[in-house]
Each structure stands twice: as C-alpha cells, then as structure tokens.
Amino acid sequence: MGRYVLKRLLLIVPTLLGIILINFVIVQFAPGGPVEQAIAQASGMAMGATANISAAGSQGPSGGDSGYQGASGLDPEFLAKLEKQFGFDKPPHERFLLMIGNYLRFDFGDSYFQDRPVVDLVLERLPVSVSLGLWSLLLIYSISIPLGIAKAVRDGSRFDVATSAVLFTAYAIPGFLFAILLIILFAGGNYLAWFPLRGLTSEGFDEMMLFGQIVDYFWHLALPLTALTLGGFATLTMLTKNSFLEELSKQFVLTARSKGLTERRVLYGHVFRNAMLIVIAGFPAAFVGILFTGALIIEVIFSLDGIGLLGFEAAMTRDFPIMFGSLFAFTLVGLVMQLIGDMVYVLVDPRIDFESR
C-alpha cells in the first residue's frame, strides 16, 4: 500500500499542472479580462458591463489601437500601466511559467481588485466551506446509511414505499429551494424568526464563553445544513439500499444463514463490508461536490463567505489570482480525497490490493 500511496502522491503534481494549464488556456479566450474590468471602472461603467467585451485583443499593444474595447480616448500610458499591473505586458506562456514558479514557492499572488494576498483570502473563507461540507456530509451519511439498510431489510414493505416517496420528493426539489423555504418559515421571512438569516457567527462572538460559542455556531449552521442535507441524502440512501439488496441475494448470505447465524450477524458481519464499498467510493466526489458546487448557492442565500462564493465572485470579476488559487486548493483537496477514499477501501475490505494492479 505504501508504494501505491507514493505513486498517487507523485501523480498529484502533473495532475495539478495539467488542470491549471487547461483552465489557463480557456481563460485566455474568456471575454472581459482584468484589464477590461479596470478600463470599465475608469470609464465609469458597471463591472458587469464588460461581460460582452471581446478579449481577442487583450494581449495587443497599448495605445489608441490597443484592442481593448472601451479604451478609446484613454491615455496610452495609462493602458500600459494597466497591462503591467496585471501582468499582460508579457506573452501568455511567460505568464503561465511565472505563475507556476510562484505556486511552487506557495506564492499565489495578490488579488487584483481586493488588494490582499490570495492565501489570506482563501484561508479566511476556507473554514466556512469546510464547516458546511464536513457537517453536511456527516449528517447525510448518518441518515442515509441506516435508512438505506432499513429499506433494504424491509424491501417492499409500507415503510419502504413511504420512505421512497419522501426520498423522491427530496431528490426532485433542489437544495436552494429548501433553503428559501427554510428562510421563509424559520428566519423571519413571513412566519417564525428562530434562526439568523446570515453569517456564521453573531456579533460579540469572541466575548462569549466556549459553550456559548458552540451554541451560536450551530445556531447559524442549522438552516444551511438542513438545506444541504435535505437536498443530498436521497441519492445516497437509494445507493445504500440497492447495494445491500444486491449483496443480500448472493450465495454467501444464504450459506451464512444456513449455518444458523443471526440476521444481525449476517447483515453487519458479512454483508456490510461488501455493500459499503460503492458508498465509500463516492465519498471523495461527494465531499468536493458539496464543498464547492453544492454549498455555493447555499453560501449566497445565507450570506456565508465561503471559498465557493469567493471563487464565483473572482470568476465574475476576472480576478485571476483568486480564480487559480481557489482552483488549486479545490483540485488539491479533490485529489487528496480520492487517495483517502482508496485507503478507506482497503480498511473496509483488506482483500483489495491496489499495489498488485
């Protein structure tokens, strides 16, 4: 297992490099680059007004015919300073190599428009996204696995039919609709005002006692976690049920029962390990998905300053250092989680040997 882990760790480097390279190339053709954003600000235009600006000339020479739309009438020296400020005075390949060189030194640069180091911004927002991701996954797995097992054992019963109806309803409704409904019902929308509408902590959080801080923290997380859990547990529950049903129909289960083993011993001593493999396989993707795509809309709705929202805002404003810094962080987390998933595979079923592959 040690050799396999070492190989996977070494593969992280070229994988990161390839992903960043592909996204870097794509970004070069995206309209409304940082120079155009700065020109729009200088011209008094709204930031979103550059969405239709062509970036085909974003690496053209400065001056009256700079290739930047909206630059007409601006001082060529001002345009040259903008290009130098954002690094567009260099060709794309030089900018990419310079960025990779900085990344190797863990230097992710400064935000174009927030004038702060990218590392500080990511570290500041990361706890919010990690909190949402870890706690929601804990709730989803804690609910889905026992419920899936119960449905498999009672397959075809009234309990199975009733819970399936609830699951299909939860699967059909997006998580953000659950979030809006929870706000309307419990966050002062039209009915009750039991929970806060925004943020992860209350004012004066630092002055609270430890117990008060814990209560306040989960008080703010209650509605976002509920929305994420309701929107994400249906698929995992059905996956668990189907996996257990498949294992229960195999010959080794009939053999175990014929030996007089109790149903509980058969279920958790023989079936559980095999049935849980497919569930464990989906954990890394589920974690990364909730951490970024799943939690993004929830972060927006509940005004939670997480890393998903940070990356989205950076993409809208073409803040490239934040875009690639958050991309690097998410890619690294995803690759590490895939490796952890393989290691858990072996813990669950020692018969699996990745090194012999």
Short mmCIF file of C-alpha atoms in Angstrom, two decimals, residues 8-318:
data_model
loop_
_atom_site.label_atom_id
_atom_site.label_comp_id
_atom_site.label_asym_id
_atom_site.label_seq_id
_atom_site.Cartn_x
_atom_site.Cartn_y
_atom_site.Cartn_z
CA ARG A 8 -0.52 8.65 -6.17
CA LEU A 9 1.20 11.47 -4.29
CA LEU A 10 3.72 11.87 -7.10
CA LEU A 11 0.90 11.92 -9.68
CA ILE A 12 -0.73 14.85 -7.88
CA VAL A 13 1.94 17.23 -9.26
CA PRO A 14 1.42 16.59 -13.01
CA THR A 15 -2.35 16.36 -12.50
CA LEU A 16 -2.42 19.77 -10.84
CA LEU A 17 -0.21 21.18 -13.55
CA GLY A 18 -2.43 19.79 -16.31
CA ILE A 19 -5.66 21.08 -14.79
CA ILE A 20 -4.23 24.55 -14.21
CA LEU A 21 -2.82 24.63 -17.76
CA ILE A 22 -6.17 23.71 -19.33
CA ASN A 23 -8.01 26.34 -17.30
CA PHE A 24 -5.32 28.93 -18.03
CA VAL A 25 -5.74 28.38 -21.78
CA ILE A 26 -9.53 28.61 -21.54
CA VAL A 27 -9.35 31.82 -19.52
CA GLN A 28 -7.27 33.49 -22.25
CA PHE A 29 -10.32 33.38 -24.53
CA ALA A 30 -12.85 34.49 -21.89
CA PRO A 31 -14.32 37.97 -22.50
CA GLY A 32 -13.93 40.81 -20.05
CA GLY A 33 -10.44 40.23 -18.64
CA PRO A 34 -8.97 42.19 -15.70
CA VAL A 35 -7.67 44.96 -17.98
CA GLU A 36 -11.15 45.45 -19.42
CA GLN A 37 -12.59 45.42 -15.89
CA ALA A 38 -10.18 48.19 -14.85
CA ILE A 39 -10.98 50.15 -18.02
CA ALA A 40 -14.68 49.79 -17.26
CA GLN A 41 -14.12 51.16 -13.75
CA ALA A 42 -12.03 54.01 -15.11
CA SER A 43 -14.74 54.79 -17.65
CA GLY A 44 -17.49 54.71 -15.02
CA MET A 45 -19.05 51.52 -16.39
CA ALA A 46 -20.59 48.80 -14.25
CA MET A 47 -18.40 45.78 -13.67
CA GLY A 48 -20.93 43.55 -15.37
CA ALA A 49 -20.95 45.75 -18.46
CA THR A 50 -17.78 44.12 -19.70
CA ALA A 51 -19.41 40.71 -19.99
CA ASN A 52 -19.80 41.16 -23.73
CA ILE A 53 -16.41 42.77 -24.31
CA SER A 54 -14.22 40.76 -26.63
CA ALA A 55 -10.90 39.72 -25.16
CA ALA A 56 -9.39 38.87 -28.51
CA GLY A 57 -7.09 41.84 -28.27
CA SER A 58 -6.30 41.54 -24.58
CA GLN A 59 -2.66 40.93 -25.35
CA GLY A 60 -2.38 43.56 -28.05
CA PRO A 61 -0.09 46.57 -27.78
CA SER A 62 -1.04 49.59 -25.74
CA GLY A 63 -2.11 52.79 -27.33
CA GLY A 64 -5.03 54.15 -29.25
CA ASP A 65 -5.47 50.88 -31.14
CA SER A 66 -4.95 48.72 -28.05
CA GLY A 67 -7.58 46.14 -28.90
CA TYR A 68 -9.37 46.78 -25.59
CA GLN A 69 -12.96 47.81 -26.16
CA GLY A 70 -13.90 50.83 -24.09
CA ALA A 71 -10.29 52.10 -24.19
CA SER A 72 -11.00 54.79 -26.76
CA GLY A 73 -9.77 58.17 -25.53
CA LEU A 74 -7.73 56.77 -22.64
CA ASP A 75 -4.09 57.71 -22.26
CA PRO A 76 -1.83 55.03 -23.83
CA GLU A 77 0.50 55.31 -20.85
CA PHE A 78 -2.42 54.52 -18.56
CA LEU A 79 -3.20 51.40 -20.61
CA ALA A 80 0.45 50.37 -20.50
CA LYS A 81 0.43 50.72 -16.70
CA LEU A 82 -2.71 48.58 -16.51
CA GLU A 83 -1.13 45.87 -18.62
CA LYS A 84 1.98 45.89 -16.45
CA GLN A 85 -0.09 45.89 -13.25
CA PHE A 86 -1.99 42.77 -14.29
CA GLY A 87 0.99 41.12 -16.00
CA PHE A 88 -0.45 41.38 -19.51
CA ASP A 89 2.69 43.06 -20.78
CA LYS A 90 4.10 39.53 -21.10
CA PRO A 91 3.01 36.80 -23.54
CA PRO A 92 0.73 34.04 -22.17
CA HIS A 93 3.41 31.35 -21.91
CA GLU A 94 5.65 33.59 -19.82
CA ARG A 95 2.75 34.45 -17.52
CA PHE A 96 1.92 30.77 -17.08
CA LEU A 97 5.50 29.77 -16.29
CA LEU A 98 5.81 32.68 -13.86
CA MET A 99 2.58 31.64 -12.13
CA ILE A 100 3.70 28.00 -11.82
CA GLY A 101 7.07 29.12 -10.47
CA ASN A 102 5.32 31.20 -7.82
CA TYR A 103 3.00 28.30 -6.97
CA LEU A 104 6.00 26.06 -6.36
CA ARG A 105 7.04 28.57 -3.68
CA PHE A 106 3.42 28.65 -2.39
CA ASP A 107 3.13 32.25 -3.55
CA PHE A 108 -0.34 32.73 -5.04
CA GLY A 109 -0.01 36.47 -5.52
CA ASP A 110 -2.40 39.25 -4.56
CA SER A 111 -6.00 39.77 -5.59
CA TYR A 112 -6.37 42.19 -8.48
CA PHE A 113 -9.29 44.05 -7.00
CA GLN A 114 -9.19 43.34 -3.23
CA ASP A 115 -5.51 44.20 -2.80
CA ARG A 116 -4.92 41.31 -0.41
CA PRO A 117 -2.86 38.10 -0.67
CA VAL A 118 -4.83 35.22 -2.18
CA VAL A 119 -3.63 32.88 0.58
CA ASP A 120 -5.13 35.16 3.23
CA LEU A 121 -8.45 35.33 1.38
CA VAL A 122 -8.62 31.56 0.88
CA LEU A 123 -7.66 30.78 4.49
CA GLU A 124 -10.21 33.33 5.70
CA ARG A 125 -13.04 31.77 3.69
CA LEU A 126 -11.99 28.11 3.91
CA PRO A 127 -13.35 27.39 7.45
CA VAL A 128 -16.87 28.36 6.33
CA SER A 129 -16.88 25.97 3.35
CA VAL A 130 -15.19 23.19 5.30
CA SER A 131 -17.76 23.56 8.08
CA LEU A 132 -20.63 23.29 5.62
CA GLY A 133 -19.03 20.39 3.74
CA LEU A 134 -17.98 18.25 6.69
CA TRP A 135 -21.07 18.72 8.85
CA SER A 136 -23.48 18.23 5.94
CA LEU A 137 -21.66 15.07 4.84
CA LEU A 138 -21.70 13.78 8.40
CA LEU A 139 -25.46 14.33 8.57
CA ILE A 140 -26.08 12.89 5.10
CA TYR A 141 -24.11 9.71 5.77
CA SER A 142 -25.53 9.36 9.29
CA ILE A 143 -29.05 9.45 7.89
CA SER A 144 -28.61 7.73 4.53
CA ILE A 145 -26.71 4.58 5.57
CA PRO A 146 -29.04 3.46 8.41
CA LEU A 147 -32.10 4.41 6.34
CA GLY A 148 -30.78 2.60 3.28
CA ILE A 149 -30.09 -0.55 5.32
CA ALA A 150 -33.55 -0.38 6.88
CA LYS A 151 -35.15 -0.03 3.45
CA ALA A 152 -33.17 -2.98 2.10
CA VAL A 153 -34.19 -5.21 5.01
CA ARG A 154 -37.84 -4.15 4.65
CA ASP A 155 -37.87 -4.07 0.85
CA GLY A 156 -41.41 -3.82 -0.49
CA SER A 157 -42.98 -3.03 2.88
CA ARG A 158 -45.08 0.03 3.71
CA PHE A 159 -42.04 1.58 5.38
CA ASP A 160 -40.04 1.15 2.17
CA VAL A 161 -42.79 2.64 0.00
CA ALA A 162 -43.42 5.60 2.33
CA THR A 163 -39.75 6.48 2.71
CA SER A 164 -39.21 6.12 -1.06
CA ALA A 165 -41.93 8.71 -1.65
CA VAL A 166 -40.16 11.10 0.74
CA LEU A 167 -36.81 10.41 -0.92
CA PHE A 168 -38.09 11.01 -4.45
CA THR A 169 -39.69 14.27 -3.31
CA ALA A 170 -36.44 15.41 -1.68
CA TYR A 171 -34.48 14.42 -4.79
CA ALA A 172 -36.82 16.34 -7.10
CA ILE A 173 -36.56 19.61 -5.15
CA PRO A 174 -33.23 21.48 -5.46
CA GLY A 175 -31.39 22.35 -2.28
CA PHE A 176 -31.67 26.10 -2.85
CA LEU A 177 -35.48 25.83 -2.85
CA PHE A 178 -35.28 24.10 0.52
CA ALA A 179 -33.05 26.96 1.66
CA ILE A 180 -35.55 29.62 0.55
CA LEU A 181 -38.42 27.72 2.18
CA LEU A 182 -36.49 27.45 5.46
CA ILE A 183 -35.77 31.18 5.42
CA ILE A 184 -39.43 31.98 4.82
CA LEU A 185 -40.58 29.66 7.62
CA PHE A 186 -37.87 29.98 10.28
CA ALA A 187 -35.64 33.01 9.60
CA GLY A 188 -38.08 35.89 9.77
CA GLY A 189 -39.36 35.59 6.21
CA ASN A 190 -43.13 35.55 6.83
CA TYR A 191 -43.59 33.33 9.87
CA LEU A 192 -41.06 32.49 12.61
CA ALA A 193 -37.73 34.15 13.40
CA TRP A 194 -36.00 31.35 15.25
CA PHE A 195 -32.72 31.34 13.30
CA PRO A 196 -30.35 34.02 11.97
CA LEU A 197 -30.60 34.95 8.32
CA ARG A 198 -26.92 35.49 7.53
CA GLY A 199 -23.38 34.86 8.69
CA LEU A 200 -21.70 32.05 10.61
CA THR A 201 -21.43 33.78 14.00
CA SER A 202 -23.16 36.56 15.91
CA GLU A 203 -21.74 39.91 16.90
CA GLY A 204 -19.68 39.62 20.06
CA PHE A 205 -18.81 36.00 19.31
CA ASP A 206 -15.27 36.43 20.62
CA GLU A 207 -16.56 37.61 24.00
CA MET A 208 -18.77 34.54 24.51
CA MET A 209 -17.89 31.58 26.71
CA LEU A 210 -16.88 28.37 24.94
CA PHE A 211 -20.31 26.76 25.35
CA GLY A 212 -21.99 29.91 24.08
CA GLN A 213 -19.71 29.97 21.03
CA ILE A 214 -20.56 26.34 20.21
CA VAL A 215 -24.30 27.02 20.54
CA ASP A 216 -24.06 30.19 18.44
CA TYR A 217 -22.03 28.40 15.76
CA PHE A 218 -24.53 25.58 15.30
CA TRP A 219 -27.44 28.03 15.61
CA HIS A 220 -26.15 29.80 12.49
CA LEU A 221 -25.40 26.50 10.72
CA ALA A 222 -28.80 24.93 11.42
CA LEU A 223 -30.68 26.17 8.34
CA PRO A 224 -27.81 25.88 5.79
CA LEU A 225 -27.02 22.34 6.96
CA THR A 226 -30.68 21.37 6.85
CA ALA A 227 -30.97 22.63 3.27
CA LEU A 228 -27.81 20.79 2.17
CA THR A 229 -28.87 17.58 3.93
CA LEU A 230 -32.39 17.56 2.52
CA GLY A 231 -31.02 18.14 -0.95
CA GLY A 232 -28.32 15.47 -0.77
CA PHE A 233 -29.36 12.42 1.24
CA ALA A 234 -31.85 10.86 -1.21
CA THR A 235 -29.29 9.57 -3.73
CA LEU A 236 -27.00 8.07 -1.11
CA THR A 237 -29.91 6.37 0.64
CA MET A 238 -31.08 4.63 -2.54
CA LEU A 239 -27.48 3.73 -3.40
CA THR A 240 -27.06 2.11 0.02
CA LYS A 241 -30.33 0.24 -0.29
CA ASN A 242 -29.59 -1.13 -3.77
CA SER A 243 -26.06 -2.11 -2.75
CA PHE A 244 -27.38 -4.07 0.25
CA LEU A 245 -30.11 -5.72 -1.80
CA GLU A 246 -27.53 -6.91 -4.31
CA GLU A 247 -25.34 -8.39 -1.59
CA LEU A 248 -28.29 -10.00 0.23
CA SER A 249 -29.12 -12.00 -2.90
CA LYS A 250 -25.66 -13.60 -3.15
CA GLN A 251 -24.81 -17.17 -2.28
CA PHE A 252 -22.57 -16.41 0.70
CA VAL A 253 -25.53 -14.81 2.51
CA LEU A 254 -27.62 -17.95 2.04
CA THR A 255 -24.69 -20.02 3.32
CA ALA A 256 -24.28 -17.82 6.39
CA ARG A 257 -27.99 -18.08 7.18
CA SER A 258 -27.95 -21.85 6.74
CA LYS A 259 -25.23 -22.06 9.39
CA GLY A 260 -27.66 -20.57 11.91
CA LEU A 261 -26.13 -17.09 12.14
CA THR A 262 -28.46 -14.36 13.36
CA GLU A 263 -29.80 -11.88 10.84
CA ARG A 264 -27.87 -9.08 12.56
CA ARG A 265 -24.62 -11.08 12.30
CA VAL A 266 -25.27 -11.82 8.64
CA LEU A 267 -26.12 -8.20 7.87
CA TYR A 268 -23.31 -6.45 9.70
CA GLY A 269 -20.71 -9.21 9.81
CA HIS A 270 -20.84 -10.34 6.19
CA VAL A 271 -22.94 -8.01 4.01
CA PHE A 272 -21.95 -4.62 5.39
CA ARG A 273 -18.33 -4.56 4.19
CA ASN A 274 -19.13 -5.55 0.63
CA ALA A 275 -22.18 -3.31 0.36
CA MET A 276 -20.36 -0.25 1.72
CA LEU A 277 -17.61 -0.32 -0.91
CA ILE A 278 -19.66 1.53 -3.52
CA VAL A 279 -20.81 4.04 -0.90
CA ILE A 280 -17.23 4.73 0.17
CA ALA A 281 -16.18 5.12 -3.46
CA GLY A 282 -18.50 8.11 -3.81
CA PHE A 283 -17.32 9.90 -0.68
CA PRO A 284 -14.47 11.97 -2.24
CA ALA A 285 -16.65 13.21 -5.09
CA ALA A 286 -19.49 13.95 -2.66
CA PHE A 287 -17.18 15.94 -0.38
CA VAL A 288 -15.71 18.04 -3.18
CA GLY A 289 -19.12 18.49 -4.78
CA ILE A 290 -20.73 19.76 -1.59
CA LEU A 291 -17.67 21.84 -0.73
CA PHE A 292 -17.89 23.79 -3.97
CA THR A 293 -20.88 23.31 -6.24
CA GLY A 294 -23.38 22.19 -3.60
CA ALA A 295 -22.54 24.79 -0.99
CA LEU A 296 -22.06 27.67 -3.42
CA ILE A 297 -25.74 28.60 -3.77
CA ILE A 298 -26.30 27.98 -0.05
CA GLU A 299 -23.42 30.35 0.73
CA VAL A 300 -25.05 33.01 -1.46
CA ILE A 301 -28.53 32.57 0.01
CA PHE A 302 -27.38 32.63 3.64
CA SER A 303 -24.61 35.24 3.04
CA LEU A 304 -21.86 32.88 4.14
CA ASP A 305 -18.42 34.00 2.98
CA GLY A 306 -17.05 30.63 1.89
CA ILE A 307 -14.42 29.70 -0.65
CA GLY A 308 -17.03 28.65 -3.21
CA LEU A 309 -18.54 32.14 -3.16
CA LEU A 310 -15.04 33.60 -3.30
CA GLY A 311 -14.21 31.64 -6.45
CA PHE A 312 -17.53 32.54 -8.06
CA GLU A 313 -17.05 36.25 -7.39
CA ALA A 314 -13.48 36.03 -8.72
CA ALA A 315 -14.72 34.40 -11.93
CA MET A 316 -17.31 37.14 -12.41
CA THR A 317 -14.72 39.92 -11.91
CA ARG A 318 -11.91 38.04 -13.71
#
